[in-house]
């Protein structure tokens, strides 16, 4: 799904950040000057092109949010550099803030006693939107997040999901060159979340060529929205590429076979522990009496799988489906992290 | 400094304040109601206090009402910013503001423009009521009065910046606003002239900017004295304003850089 454009919007080079660990009182009294540090972002490099969707995946504490906050200029990096549209995030932080807009997740970061429209008008002025464009731009973003009908309502009367949408609308006001999103659809209902993703894709990415960096735990966002993803753990980038390609690479040699004779001797030496994915395999077969899933580990790649299927057919073992098992987002992250930790 | 951004922040604070209608009316009317008991108490104490305020208007009610109006302004200048920023850090609003491409100065000034202007408005209303009750304020030296009030604002906003810097860096103001407010109230000549306080305390009062500001202001608006006659106090106040503002700007710059390094700027 990678785009043809080679124009780089965000360039991150060897970016690192470590934080001092908060110590217990006893420890501080014993050794007042000592300090312990934890590395949150460790020598991270990547580039994001204009109009590209770039996902940051990883377990909690992997460094995703720190990375986003460094790009938003809220945190100063210790080492390395990052540029947005050629502007250095440390040396020219104010200019960067006119290019990069983070979606702040806190609902309290809105004026609850003001209407949605008044909130957006305030931030439009803070983002230097020309006065004669403010009304149209506010209307536009309210429409995008489907809040136009409640624009005159006090924000304090909004539901959590509506506030989340308003926060997103606020970020879109600035027409950023780079949008930073930290689990943006966490509080949205599925319909709003889908509409929001569609907006991100159609309007921001394709029409305005805005780069979007998104930290997410959502499989839909990682696989369907992101052109590329980086899997992080303990601050390091462990894998970088299209989510689907990574999933394909990590899918391994696990296959799911639907058969009427799951105890057939041919399966015996290849049977593996079934996992949750088996349950999500063809619904039609699950509902059909007499057919059972068998999870197999078939070393040797597609050729070996093909040969094994031929053996089953030759042995007249009934087979309704034979497929390589897809890897879920959780499994993808887990596998990448596991693979990295197993390396010497 | 972006005027448009300042105006937008002022408007948002104004709309928020006026949305609490009863509280808004009460805060306006409350300060006026205060003037009435002060009037009677001051009249009762006039024979005792009159001789001590010969150079600051002679009328104890006028002396007090100017002191109260300026003191409420100083309290707002010192305390509004650190309190506002503390709240905004806690709810993430400060992070949202710092994400905007406007200068930090615009944000900090914008956050307190409304409460400070509103306090000024209340002070003017108090003085107007005092005028109705018989106090004569001279407008001949209004420019002097405006300069003195501006210098008081700069000096005390410097303290506010220092306290806000501490709040951003360490999540505490070290009670600096409270210390300054208490010292200003008791030693700055709000309720009694500094000339009547014991000598050793008087020495301390010379380090309180309000001492100079209030004395000069009373002389300008109650005694019709011009810059030439209040020059010493105005210059001392200007020196305090310069020093405190420099310290405040330095503190806030260092604090924001420190918080960005520590990653605590947007921690709430």
Short mmCIF file of N, CA and C in Angstrom, two decimals, chain A residues 17-20 22 69 72-78 93-95 97-102 104-114 118-119 121-123 125-129 154 170, chain B residues 2 4-9 11-13 15-16 19-21 84 90-104 106-107 111 257 259-268:
data_model
loop_
_atom_site.label_atom_id
_atom_site.label_comp_id
_atom_site.label_asym_id
_atom_site.label_seq_id
_atom_site.Cartn_x
_atom_site.Cartn_y
_atom_site.Cartn_z
N UNK A 17 15.83 8.84 24.20
CA UNK A 17 15.38 9.57 25.40
C UNK A 17 15.39 8.61 26.58
N UNK A 18 15.98 9.07 27.66
CA UNK A 18 15.91 8.27 28.88
C UNK A 18 15.40 9.16 30.00
N UNK A 19 14.75 8.54 30.95
CA UNK A 19 14.17 9.27 32.08
C UNK A 19 14.74 8.73 33.38
N UNK A 20 14.84 9.65 34.34
CA UNK A 20 15.29 9.24 35.66
C UNK A 20 14.15 8.50 36.35
N UNK A 22 11.93 7.31 39.34
CA UNK A 22 11.57 7.85 40.66
C UNK A 22 11.92 6.80 41.71
N UNK A 69 5.48 12.44 21.73
CA UNK A 69 5.64 13.70 22.47
C UNK A 69 6.93 14.42 22.09
N UNK A 72 6.08 16.16 19.00
CA UNK A 72 5.18 17.30 19.28
C UNK A 72 5.89 18.41 20.04
N UNK A 73 7.17 18.23 20.32
CA UNK A 73 8.05 19.17 21.03
C UNK A 73 7.73 19.29 22.53
N UNK A 74 6.98 18.36 23.07
CA UNK A 74 6.70 18.39 24.51
C UNK A 74 7.87 17.81 25.31
N UNK A 75 8.66 16.98 24.67
CA UNK A 75 9.81 16.36 25.34
C UNK A 75 11.04 16.60 24.47
N UNK A 76 12.13 17.02 25.12
CA UNK A 76 13.38 17.25 24.37
C UNK A 76 14.17 15.94 24.31
N UNK A 77 14.59 15.54 23.12
CA UNK A 77 15.38 14.30 23.03
C UNK A 77 16.75 14.46 23.68
N UNK A 78 17.32 13.35 24.14
CA UNK A 78 18.69 13.38 24.68
C UNK A 78 19.71 13.32 23.55
N UNK A 93 11.46 24.70 17.43
CA UNK A 93 10.27 24.00 17.96
C UNK A 93 8.97 24.75 17.67
N UNK A 94 9.03 26.08 17.70
CA UNK A 94 7.78 26.84 17.47
C UNK A 94 7.27 26.64 16.03
N UNK A 95 8.22 26.65 15.09
CA UNK A 95 7.81 26.42 13.69
C UNK A 95 7.26 25.00 13.54
N UNK A 97 5.66 23.36 15.73
CA UNK A 97 4.30 23.30 16.27
C UNK A 97 3.25 23.81 15.29
N UNK A 98 3.67 24.58 14.31
CA UNK A 98 2.69 25.00 13.31
C UNK A 98 2.51 23.93 12.23
N UNK A 99 3.40 22.93 12.23
CA UNK A 99 3.32 21.87 11.24
C UNK A 99 2.75 20.57 11.81
N UNK A 100 3.04 20.36 13.10
CA UNK A 100 2.67 19.10 13.74
C UNK A 100 1.57 19.38 14.75
N UNK A 101 0.52 18.61 14.70
CA UNK A 101 -0.52 18.77 15.71
C UNK A 101 -0.78 17.43 16.38
N UNK A 102 -0.59 17.39 17.69
CA UNK A 102 -0.93 16.15 18.41
C UNK A 102 -2.39 16.20 18.85
N UNK A 104 -4.52 15.73 21.75
CA UNK A 104 -4.40 15.59 23.20
C UNK A 104 -5.62 14.83 23.69
N UNK A 105 -5.37 13.74 24.41
CA UNK A 105 -6.48 12.84 24.74
C UNK A 105 -7.32 13.31 25.93
N UNK A 106 -6.83 14.27 26.71
CA UNK A 106 -7.55 14.63 27.93
C UNK A 106 -8.81 15.44 27.64
N UNK A 107 -9.93 14.91 28.12
CA UNK A 107 -11.21 15.63 27.92
C UNK A 107 -11.23 16.94 28.69
N UNK A 108 -10.44 17.00 29.77
CA UNK A 108 -10.43 18.22 30.57
C UNK A 108 -9.64 19.33 29.87
N UNK A 109 -9.00 19.01 28.76
CA UNK A 109 -8.26 20.05 28.05
C UNK A 109 -9.18 20.88 27.16
N UNK A 110 -10.47 20.76 27.40
CA UNK A 110 -11.45 21.61 26.70
C UNK A 110 -12.09 22.53 27.73
N UNK A 111 -12.62 23.64 27.28
CA UNK A 111 -13.39 24.51 28.18
C UNK A 111 -14.79 23.92 28.29
N UNK A 112 -15.10 23.32 29.43
CA UNK A 112 -16.39 22.64 29.60
C UNK A 112 -17.55 23.62 29.66
N UNK A 113 -17.28 24.85 30.06
CA UNK A 113 -18.38 25.81 30.19
C UNK A 113 -18.61 26.57 28.89
N UNK A 114 -17.87 26.21 27.86
CA UNK A 114 -18.09 26.85 26.55
C UNK A 114 -18.71 25.84 25.60
N UNK A 118 -17.35 27.44 20.40
CA UNK A 118 -16.48 28.44 21.05
C UNK A 118 -15.10 27.84 21.35
N UNK A 119 -15.07 26.57 21.75
CA UNK A 119 -13.79 25.91 21.99
C UNK A 119 -12.94 25.88 20.72
N UNK A 121 -13.24 27.79 18.09
CA UNK A 121 -12.87 29.15 17.66
C UNK A 121 -11.64 29.63 18.43
N UNK A 122 -11.59 29.30 19.72
CA UNK A 122 -10.42 29.68 20.53
C UNK A 122 -9.16 29.06 19.94
N UNK A 123 -9.22 27.75 19.69
CA UNK A 123 -8.00 27.09 19.22
C UNK A 123 -7.67 27.48 17.78
N UNK A 125 -7.84 30.43 16.68
CA UNK A 125 -7.04 31.66 16.82
C UNK A 125 -5.65 31.35 17.34
N UNK A 126 -5.56 30.39 18.24
CA UNK A 126 -4.23 30.02 18.75
C UNK A 126 -3.37 29.42 17.63
N UNK A 127 -4.03 28.78 16.66
CA UNK A 127 -3.28 28.19 15.55
C UNK A 127 -3.20 29.14 14.36
N UNK A 128 -3.45 30.40 14.64
CA UNK A 128 -3.28 31.45 13.62
C UNK A 128 -4.11 31.22 12.36
N UNK A 129 -5.28 30.63 12.50
CA UNK A 129 -6.17 30.50 11.34
C UNK A 129 -6.67 31.91 11.01
N UNK A 154 -23.02 23.09 25.40
CA UNK A 154 -21.85 23.21 26.26
C UNK A 154 -21.08 21.89 26.26
N UNK A 170 -10.48 19.50 17.01
CA UNK A 170 -9.58 20.59 17.38
C UNK A 170 -8.21 20.42 16.70
N UNK B 2 1.06 37.42 20.28
CA UNK B 2 -0.07 37.44 19.36
C UNK B 2 -1.30 38.05 20.03
N UNK B 4 -4.25 38.45 18.75
CA UNK B 4 -5.42 37.64 18.44
C UNK B 4 -5.54 36.47 19.43
N UNK B 5 -4.41 35.82 19.71
CA UNK B 5 -4.43 34.70 20.65
C UNK B 5 -4.75 35.18 22.06
N UNK B 6 -4.18 36.34 22.42
CA UNK B 6 -4.48 36.91 23.75
C UNK B 6 -5.97 37.19 23.89
N UNK B 7 -6.53 37.81 22.85
CA UNK B 7 -7.95 38.15 22.88
C UNK B 7 -8.80 36.88 22.96
N UNK B 8 -8.37 35.83 22.26
CA UNK B 8 -9.14 34.58 22.26
C UNK B 8 -9.13 33.95 23.65
N UNK B 9 -7.96 33.97 24.30
CA UNK B 9 -7.88 33.39 25.65
C UNK B 9 -8.69 34.24 26.64
N UNK B 11 -11.32 36.02 25.92
CA UNK B 11 -12.74 35.78 25.64
C UNK B 11 -13.21 34.46 26.24
N UNK B 12 -12.36 33.43 26.10
CA UNK B 12 -12.73 32.12 26.65
C UNK B 12 -12.87 32.20 28.17
N UNK B 13 -11.94 32.91 28.83
CA UNK B 13 -12.03 33.04 30.29
C UNK B 13 -13.26 33.86 30.67
N UNK B 15 -16.10 34.20 28.96
CA UNK B 15 -17.33 33.42 28.75
C UNK B 15 -17.49 32.38 29.85
N UNK B 16 -16.36 31.77 30.25
CA UNK B 16 -16.43 30.77 31.32
C UNK B 16 -16.89 31.44 32.62
N UNK B 19 -20.48 32.40 32.66
CA UNK B 19 -21.41 31.27 32.60
C UNK B 19 -21.84 30.86 34.02
N UNK B 20 -21.00 31.20 35.01
CA UNK B 20 -21.41 31.00 36.42
C UNK B 20 -22.04 32.33 36.86
N UNK B 21 -23.31 32.52 36.56
CA UNK B 21 -23.90 33.85 36.66
C UNK B 21 -23.92 34.39 38.09
N UNK B 84 -3.70 29.09 38.03
CA UNK B 84 -4.28 28.69 36.75
C UNK B 84 -3.44 27.59 36.07
N UNK B 90 -2.82 19.91 35.58
CA UNK B 90 -3.53 18.72 36.08
C UNK B 90 -4.56 18.17 35.11
N UNK B 91 -5.17 19.05 34.32
CA UNK B 91 -6.21 18.53 33.43
C UNK B 91 -5.76 18.42 31.96
N UNK B 92 -4.51 18.71 31.70
CA UNK B 92 -4.02 18.53 30.33
C UNK B 92 -4.21 19.74 29.43
N UNK B 93 -4.85 20.78 29.96
CA UNK B 93 -5.11 21.95 29.14
C UNK B 93 -3.82 22.70 28.82
N UNK B 94 -2.90 22.69 29.77
CA UNK B 94 -1.63 23.38 29.56
C UNK B 94 -0.87 22.74 28.38
N UNK B 95 -0.92 21.42 28.32
CA UNK B 95 -0.28 20.71 27.21
C UNK B 95 -0.91 21.12 25.88
N UNK B 96 -2.25 21.20 25.89
CA UNK B 96 -2.94 21.58 24.65
C UNK B 96 -2.52 22.98 24.22
N UNK B 97 -2.36 23.89 25.19
CA UNK B 97 -1.95 25.26 24.85
C UNK B 97 -0.52 25.29 24.33
N UNK B 98 0.35 24.53 24.99
CA UNK B 98 1.75 24.55 24.57
C UNK B 98 1.97 23.88 23.21
N UNK B 99 0.98 23.13 22.78
CA UNK B 99 1.08 22.52 21.45
C UNK B 99 0.78 23.51 20.34
N UNK B 100 0.28 24.67 20.70
CA UNK B 100 -0.06 25.68 19.69
C UNK B 100 1.18 26.50 19.31
N UNK B 101 1.22 26.95 18.05
CA UNK B 101 2.42 27.67 17.60
C UNK B 101 2.42 29.14 18.02
N UNK B 102 2.11 29.40 19.26
CA UNK B 102 2.22 30.78 19.78
C UNK B 102 3.26 30.74 20.90
N UNK B 103 3.82 31.90 21.19
CA UNK B 103 4.87 31.95 22.19
C UNK B 103 4.35 31.64 23.58
N UNK B 104 5.27 31.18 24.43
CA UNK B 104 4.89 30.88 25.81
C UNK B 104 4.37 32.14 26.51
N UNK B 106 2.69 34.61 25.29
CA UNK B 106 1.29 34.84 24.90
C UNK B 106 0.36 33.96 25.72
N UNK B 107 0.75 32.70 25.88
CA UNK B 107 -0.10 31.76 26.61
C UNK B 107 -0.21 32.19 28.08
N UNK B 111 -3.64 33.62 29.77
CA UNK B 111 -4.36 32.87 30.80
C UNK B 111 -4.85 33.77 31.94
N UNK B 257 12.22 24.48 29.94
CA UNK B 257 13.29 23.65 29.36
C UNK B 257 13.53 22.42 30.23
N UNK B 259 11.37 20.96 32.30
CA UNK B 259 10.23 20.04 32.20
C UNK B 259 10.24 19.30 30.86
N UNK B 260 10.70 19.98 29.81
CA UNK B 260 10.78 19.30 28.50
C UNK B 260 11.84 18.21 28.54
N UNK B 261 12.95 18.49 29.22
CA UNK B 261 14.00 17.48 29.34
C UNK B 261 13.53 16.30 30.18
N UNK B 262 12.85 16.61 31.29
CA UNK B 262 12.40 15.56 32.20
C UNK B 262 11.17 14.83 31.69
N UNK B 263 10.54 15.41 30.68
CA UNK B 263 9.33 14.77 30.14
C UNK B 263 8.11 15.01 31.01
N UNK B 264 8.17 16.03 31.87
CA UNK B 264 7.05 16.27 32.79
C UNK B 264 6.16 17.42 32.34
N UNK B 265 6.50 18.05 31.23
CA UNK B 265 5.71 19.20 30.79
C UNK B 265 4.26 18.82 30.53
N UNK B 266 4.09 17.64 29.99
CA UNK B 266 2.72 17.22 29.65
C UNK B 266 2.28 16.06 30.53
N UNK B 267 2.86 15.97 31.72
CA UNK B 267 2.46 14.90 32.63
C UNK B 267 1.37 15.44 33.53
N UNK B 268 0.24 14.76 33.53
CA UNK B 268 -0.85 15.25 34.38
C UNK B 268 -1.61 14.09 34.96
#
